[in-house]
Coordinates of C-alpha atoms in Angstrom, one line a residue:
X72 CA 61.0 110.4 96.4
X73 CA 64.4 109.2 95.5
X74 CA 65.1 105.3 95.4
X75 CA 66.2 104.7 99.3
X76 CA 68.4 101.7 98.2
X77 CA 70.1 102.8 94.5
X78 CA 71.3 105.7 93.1
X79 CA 68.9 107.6 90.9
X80 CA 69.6 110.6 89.3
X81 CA 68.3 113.2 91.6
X82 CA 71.5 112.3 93.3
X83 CA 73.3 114.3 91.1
X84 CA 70.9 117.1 90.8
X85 CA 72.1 119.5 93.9
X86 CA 69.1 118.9 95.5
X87 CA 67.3 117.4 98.7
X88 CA 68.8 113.8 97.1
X89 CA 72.6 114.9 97.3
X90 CA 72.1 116.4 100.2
X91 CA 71.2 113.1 102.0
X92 CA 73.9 111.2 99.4
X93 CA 76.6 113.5 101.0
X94 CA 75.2 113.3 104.7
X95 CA 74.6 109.8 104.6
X96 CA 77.5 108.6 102.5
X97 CA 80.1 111.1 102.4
X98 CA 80.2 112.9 105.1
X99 CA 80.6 110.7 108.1
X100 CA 83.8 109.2 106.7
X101 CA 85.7 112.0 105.3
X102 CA 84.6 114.6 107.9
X103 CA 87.5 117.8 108.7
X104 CA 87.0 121.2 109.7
X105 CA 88.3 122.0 105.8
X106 CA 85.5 119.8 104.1
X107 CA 82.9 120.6 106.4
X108 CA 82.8 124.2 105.7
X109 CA 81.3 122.9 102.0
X110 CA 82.7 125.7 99.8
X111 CA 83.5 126.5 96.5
X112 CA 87.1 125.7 97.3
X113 CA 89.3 124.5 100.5
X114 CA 92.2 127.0 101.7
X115 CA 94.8 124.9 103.5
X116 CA 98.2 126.0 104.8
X117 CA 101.3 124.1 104.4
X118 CA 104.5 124.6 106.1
X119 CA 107.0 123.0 102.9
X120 CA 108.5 124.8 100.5
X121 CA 108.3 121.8 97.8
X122 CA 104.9 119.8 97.3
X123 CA 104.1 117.3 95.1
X124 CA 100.8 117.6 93.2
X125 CA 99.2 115.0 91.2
X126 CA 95.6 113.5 89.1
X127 CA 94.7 110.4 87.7
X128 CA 91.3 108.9 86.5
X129 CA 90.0 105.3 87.8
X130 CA 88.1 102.9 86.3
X131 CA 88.3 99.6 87.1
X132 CA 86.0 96.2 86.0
X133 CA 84.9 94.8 88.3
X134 CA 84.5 97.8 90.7
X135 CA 85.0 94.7 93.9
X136 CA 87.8 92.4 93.2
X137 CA 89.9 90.0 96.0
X138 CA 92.0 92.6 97.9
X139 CA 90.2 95.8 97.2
X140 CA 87.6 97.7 95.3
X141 CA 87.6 100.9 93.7
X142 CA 88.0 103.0 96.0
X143 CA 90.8 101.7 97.6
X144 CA 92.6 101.4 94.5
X145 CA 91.9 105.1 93.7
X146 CA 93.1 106.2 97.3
X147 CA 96.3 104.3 97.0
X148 CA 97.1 104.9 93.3
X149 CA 97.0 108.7 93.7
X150 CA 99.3 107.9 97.4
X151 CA 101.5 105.7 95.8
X152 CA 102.1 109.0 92.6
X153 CA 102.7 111.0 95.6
X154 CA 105.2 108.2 97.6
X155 CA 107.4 107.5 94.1
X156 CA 108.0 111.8 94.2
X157 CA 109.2 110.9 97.9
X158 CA 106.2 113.2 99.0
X159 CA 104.2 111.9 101.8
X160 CA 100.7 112.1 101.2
X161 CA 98.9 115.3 103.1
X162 CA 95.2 116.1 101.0
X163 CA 93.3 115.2 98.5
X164 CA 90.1 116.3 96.0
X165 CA 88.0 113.5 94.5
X166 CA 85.5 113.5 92.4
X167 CA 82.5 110.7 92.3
X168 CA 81.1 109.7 89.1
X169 CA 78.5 107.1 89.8
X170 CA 76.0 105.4 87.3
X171 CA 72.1 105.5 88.1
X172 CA 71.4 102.0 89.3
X173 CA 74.3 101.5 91.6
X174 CA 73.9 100.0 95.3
X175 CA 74.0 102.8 97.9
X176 CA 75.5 100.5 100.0
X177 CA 78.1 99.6 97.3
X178 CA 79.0 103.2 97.4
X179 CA 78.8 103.0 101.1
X180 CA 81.7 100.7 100.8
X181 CA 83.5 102.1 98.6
X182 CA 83.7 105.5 99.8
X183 CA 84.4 103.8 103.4
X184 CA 87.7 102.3 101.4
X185 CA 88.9 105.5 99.9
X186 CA 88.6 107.2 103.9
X187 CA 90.4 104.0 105.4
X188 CA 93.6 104.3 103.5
X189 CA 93.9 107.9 102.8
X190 CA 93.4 108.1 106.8
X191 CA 96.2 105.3 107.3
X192 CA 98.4 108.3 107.0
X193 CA 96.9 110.8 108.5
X194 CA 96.0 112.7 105.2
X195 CA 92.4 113.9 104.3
X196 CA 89.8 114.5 101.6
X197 CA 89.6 118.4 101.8
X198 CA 87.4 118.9 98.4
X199 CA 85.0 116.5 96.4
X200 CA 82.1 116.1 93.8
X201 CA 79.6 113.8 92.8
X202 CA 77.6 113.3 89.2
X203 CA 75.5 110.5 88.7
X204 CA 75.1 109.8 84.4
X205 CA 72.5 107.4 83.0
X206 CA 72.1 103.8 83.5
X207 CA 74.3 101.8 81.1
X208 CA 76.8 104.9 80.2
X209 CA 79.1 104.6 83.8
X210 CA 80.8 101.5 84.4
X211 CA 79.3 101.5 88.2
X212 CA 81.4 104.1 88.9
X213 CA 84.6 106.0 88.2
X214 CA 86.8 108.2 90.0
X215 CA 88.4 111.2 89.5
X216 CA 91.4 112.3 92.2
X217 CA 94.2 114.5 92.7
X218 CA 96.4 114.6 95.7
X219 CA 99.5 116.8 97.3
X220 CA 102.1 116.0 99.1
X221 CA 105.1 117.1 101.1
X222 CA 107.9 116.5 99.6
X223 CA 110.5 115.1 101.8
X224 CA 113.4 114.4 99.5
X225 CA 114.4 115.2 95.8
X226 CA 114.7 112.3 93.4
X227 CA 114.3 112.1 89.6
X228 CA 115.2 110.9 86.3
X229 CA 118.4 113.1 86.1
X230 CA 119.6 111.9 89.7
X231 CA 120.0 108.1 88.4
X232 CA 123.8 107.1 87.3
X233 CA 125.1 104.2 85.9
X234 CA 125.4 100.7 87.9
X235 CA 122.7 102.3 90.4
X236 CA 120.8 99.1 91.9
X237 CA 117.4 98.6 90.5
X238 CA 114.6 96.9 93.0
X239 CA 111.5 95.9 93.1
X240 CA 109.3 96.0 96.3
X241 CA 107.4 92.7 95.6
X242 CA 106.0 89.7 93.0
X243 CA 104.3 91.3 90.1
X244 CA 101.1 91.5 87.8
X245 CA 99.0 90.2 90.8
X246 CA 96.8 93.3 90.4
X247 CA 96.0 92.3 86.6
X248 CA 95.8 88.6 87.4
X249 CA 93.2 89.2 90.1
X250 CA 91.2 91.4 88.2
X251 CA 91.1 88.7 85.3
X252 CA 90.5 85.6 87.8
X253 CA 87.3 87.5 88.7
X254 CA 86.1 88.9 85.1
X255 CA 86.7 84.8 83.7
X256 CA 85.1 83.8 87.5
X257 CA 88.2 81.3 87.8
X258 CA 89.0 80.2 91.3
X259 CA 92.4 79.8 92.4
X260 CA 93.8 78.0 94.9
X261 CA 95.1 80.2 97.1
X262 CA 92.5 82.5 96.7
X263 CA 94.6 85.3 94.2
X264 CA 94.5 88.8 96.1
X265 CA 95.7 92.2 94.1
X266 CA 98.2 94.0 95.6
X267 CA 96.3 96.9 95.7
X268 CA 97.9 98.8 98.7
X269 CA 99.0 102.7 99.5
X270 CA 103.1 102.5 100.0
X271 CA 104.1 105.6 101.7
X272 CA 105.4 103.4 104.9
X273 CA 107.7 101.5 102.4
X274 CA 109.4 104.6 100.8
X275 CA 109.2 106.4 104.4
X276 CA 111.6 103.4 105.4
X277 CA 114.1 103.5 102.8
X278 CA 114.3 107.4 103.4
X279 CA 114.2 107.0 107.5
X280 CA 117.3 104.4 107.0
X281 CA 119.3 106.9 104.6
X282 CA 119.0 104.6 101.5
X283 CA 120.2 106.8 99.0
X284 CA 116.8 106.5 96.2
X285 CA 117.8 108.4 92.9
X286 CA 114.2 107.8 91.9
X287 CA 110.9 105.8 92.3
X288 CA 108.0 104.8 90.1
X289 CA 105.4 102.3 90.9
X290 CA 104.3 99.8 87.8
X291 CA 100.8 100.6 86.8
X292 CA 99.0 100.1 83.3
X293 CA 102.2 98.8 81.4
X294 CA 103.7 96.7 84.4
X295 CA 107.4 96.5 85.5
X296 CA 108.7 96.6 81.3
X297 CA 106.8 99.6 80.3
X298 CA 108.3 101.9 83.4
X299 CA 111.8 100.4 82.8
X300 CA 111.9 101.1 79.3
X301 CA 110.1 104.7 79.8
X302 CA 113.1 105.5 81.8
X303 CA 115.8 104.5 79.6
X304 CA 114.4 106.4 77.0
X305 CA 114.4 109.7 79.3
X306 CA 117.3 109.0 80.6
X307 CA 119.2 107.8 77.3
X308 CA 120.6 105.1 80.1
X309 CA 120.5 101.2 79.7
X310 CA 119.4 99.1 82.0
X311 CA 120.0 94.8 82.5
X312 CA 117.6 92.8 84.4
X313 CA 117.5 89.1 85.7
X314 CA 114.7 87.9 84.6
X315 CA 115.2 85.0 87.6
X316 CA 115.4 87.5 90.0
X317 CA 112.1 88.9 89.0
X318 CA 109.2 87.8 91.8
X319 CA 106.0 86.0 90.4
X320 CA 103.6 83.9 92.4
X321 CA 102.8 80.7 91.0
X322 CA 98.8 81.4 90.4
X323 CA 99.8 84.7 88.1
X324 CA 102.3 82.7 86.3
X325 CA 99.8 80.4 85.5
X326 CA 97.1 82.6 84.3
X327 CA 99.6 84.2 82.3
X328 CA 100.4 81.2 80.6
X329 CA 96.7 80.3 79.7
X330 CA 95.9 83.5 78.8
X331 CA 99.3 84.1 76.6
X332 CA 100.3 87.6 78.6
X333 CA 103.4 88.7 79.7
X334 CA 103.1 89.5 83.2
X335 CA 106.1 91.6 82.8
X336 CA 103.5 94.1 80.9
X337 CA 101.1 93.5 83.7
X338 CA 99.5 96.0 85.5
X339 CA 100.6 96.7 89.8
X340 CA 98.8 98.3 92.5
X341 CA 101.0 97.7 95.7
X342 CA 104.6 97.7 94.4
X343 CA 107.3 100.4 94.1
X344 CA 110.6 99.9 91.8
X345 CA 113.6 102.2 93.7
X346 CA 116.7 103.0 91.7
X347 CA 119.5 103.1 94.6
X348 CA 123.1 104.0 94.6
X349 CA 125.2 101.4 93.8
X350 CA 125.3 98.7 96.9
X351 CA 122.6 100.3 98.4
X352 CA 120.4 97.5 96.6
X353 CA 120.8 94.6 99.0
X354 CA 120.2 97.1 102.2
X355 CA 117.1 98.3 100.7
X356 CA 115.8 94.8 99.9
X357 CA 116.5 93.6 103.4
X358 CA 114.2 96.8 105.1
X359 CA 112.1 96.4 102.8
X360 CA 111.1 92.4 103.6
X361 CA 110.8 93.7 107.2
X362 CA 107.1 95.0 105.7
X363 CA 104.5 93.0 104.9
X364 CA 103.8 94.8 101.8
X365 CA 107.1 93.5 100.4
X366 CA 108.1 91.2 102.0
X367 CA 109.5 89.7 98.5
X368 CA 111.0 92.2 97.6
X369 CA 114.2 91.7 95.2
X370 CA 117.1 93.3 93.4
X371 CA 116.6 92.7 89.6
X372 CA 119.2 94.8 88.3
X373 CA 121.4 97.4 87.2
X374 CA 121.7 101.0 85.2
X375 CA 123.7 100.3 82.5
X376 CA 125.5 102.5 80.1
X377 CA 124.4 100.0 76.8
X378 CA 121.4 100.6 74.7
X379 CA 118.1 99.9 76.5
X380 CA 116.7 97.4 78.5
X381 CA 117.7 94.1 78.2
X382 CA 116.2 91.1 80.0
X383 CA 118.7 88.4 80.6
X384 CA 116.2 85.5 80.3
X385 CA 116.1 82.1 82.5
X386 CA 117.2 80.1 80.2
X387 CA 120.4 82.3 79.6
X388 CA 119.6 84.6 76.7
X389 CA 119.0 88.2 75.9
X390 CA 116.0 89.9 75.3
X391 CA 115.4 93.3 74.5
X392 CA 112.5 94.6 76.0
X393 CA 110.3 97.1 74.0
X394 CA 106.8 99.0 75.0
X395 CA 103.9 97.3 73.8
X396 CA 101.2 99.2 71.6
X397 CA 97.8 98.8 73.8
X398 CA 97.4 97.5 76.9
X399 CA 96.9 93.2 77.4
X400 CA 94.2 93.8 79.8
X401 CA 92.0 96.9 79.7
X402 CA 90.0 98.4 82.5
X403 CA 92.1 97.8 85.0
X404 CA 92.9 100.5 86.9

């Protein structure tokens, strides 16, 4: 008889132990008349001519952090792909691959956060698998998702021109900080929260109020540098930021500075850089402030036609920014 109160296994074995794992766990969260019908694959019907498809990978230590936990950060990672397309989320597959010894009720939680913000937009889990590996060889758990999405309007790299307005939705490396406050076990004062958050309402916005978005990415493993200097390569465009203008609460700043990283390489959960039309920058920033998931939201810069990105730095230089080999701070999303 399976462990009642961890996950053994048998959970992963197809038998009478995922059977109650799904019917206890799964299924009373994520239940549609697509899922239910527990087949090899789900047959859905959408109306749009253009959807936006996308998969990413999750691992994330600690699996609970202030401000979310896996599964919320796998939900709105693989919303927030969809959002930066300007497709609005619409279903997703998911695939659970848990470590013997992990709390059901962890996994109770965790699969309650995935449902929560998938559902805050009306989308659903129409397909999804679980594995359970050996103790010591999981991390707790990782995830596995892919979504689709309507698109609702076209941007991309070959849409942005020069002097376009570059913004950011919010402060940055919060997601990275939190996740190191609670590896190190440092308290901070306030309490540090990631910005782990799904951002479909934010785009939606800017797209309901006809700001004119040549593209979107949102700052992941990398942070805010790494995307920037991704696009001016693809693009063969420049780029100048204010590094003033850039938003940073004071507790990241800190850490940073203890810990010697550059929070401009810092990983983001909950924020959204838009490249806008020219003057469409200081409109988007004042919608955007209107939500409470960027409500600090600022214009940083420009499209340039020079070599680049440069960072024109608070004490009034230049510097170039570059991409970095490795990551500052692994496992963090």
């Amino acid at each position: 008889m399976p462990n009642d109160d961890n996950i053994v296994l048998a959970h992963g074995e197809s038998g009478l132990a995922t059977k109650r794992l799904i019917e206890n766990v799964f299924a009373p969260k994520f239940s549609n008349p697509i899922l239910e019908r527990m087949e090899d694959s789900a047959i859905v019907e959408i109306q749009s001519k253009k959807l936006a498809f996308t998969t990413d990978g999750f691992i994330v230590e600690p699996i609970f952090f202030t401000g979310g936990d896996i599964g919320k950060l796998a939900a709105s990672g693989t919303i927030n792909d969809l959002a930066a397309m300007g497709a609005k989320p619409k279903y997703f597959s998911a695939s659970f691959i848990i470590e013997e010894g992990l709390k059901i009720s962890d996994l109770d939680k965790i699969a309650n956060s995935f449902a929560e913000t998938i559902h805050r937009y009306n989308s659903e889990l129409i397909a999804a698998d679980t594995k359970v590996v050996p103790r010591g060889t999981g991390g707790g758990i990782y995830i596995a998702v892919s979504g689709i999405g309507e698109v609702i309007i076209d941007v991309g790299l070959d849409k942005i021109q020069p002097y376009d307005d570059i913004v950011i939705s919010g402060d940055i490396a919060r997601h990275s900080a939190a996740i190191l406050a609670a590896r190190e076990n440092i308290d901070t004062n306030p309490i540090l929260l990631s910005d782990c958050a799904p951002l479909w309402e934010i785009v939606k916005l800017a797209i309901d109020e006809n700001i004119e978005i040549h593209t979107m990415r949102d700052p992941t493993r990398g942070g805010l540098a790494t995307v920037l200097v991704e696009i001016s390569e693809q693009t063969n465009l420049g780029m100048t930021i204010d590094e003033a203008k850039i938003p940073i609460e004071p507790q990241v700043k800190s850490l940073c500075d203890i810990y010697g990283f550059d929070p401009l390489y810092l990983a983001n959960e909950g924020k959204m850089i838009f490249i806008v039309r020219n003057g469409d920058g200081e409109k988007l920033v004042e919608l955007l402030r209107k939500n409470p998931l960027s409500q600090n939201a600022e214009l940083i810069g420009s499209v340039s036609q020079q070599d680049g990105v440069v960072l024109k730095t608070e004490t009034g230089g230049k510097r170039k920014l570059i991409m970095l080999e490795g990551e500052q701070l692994p496992r963090i999303c």
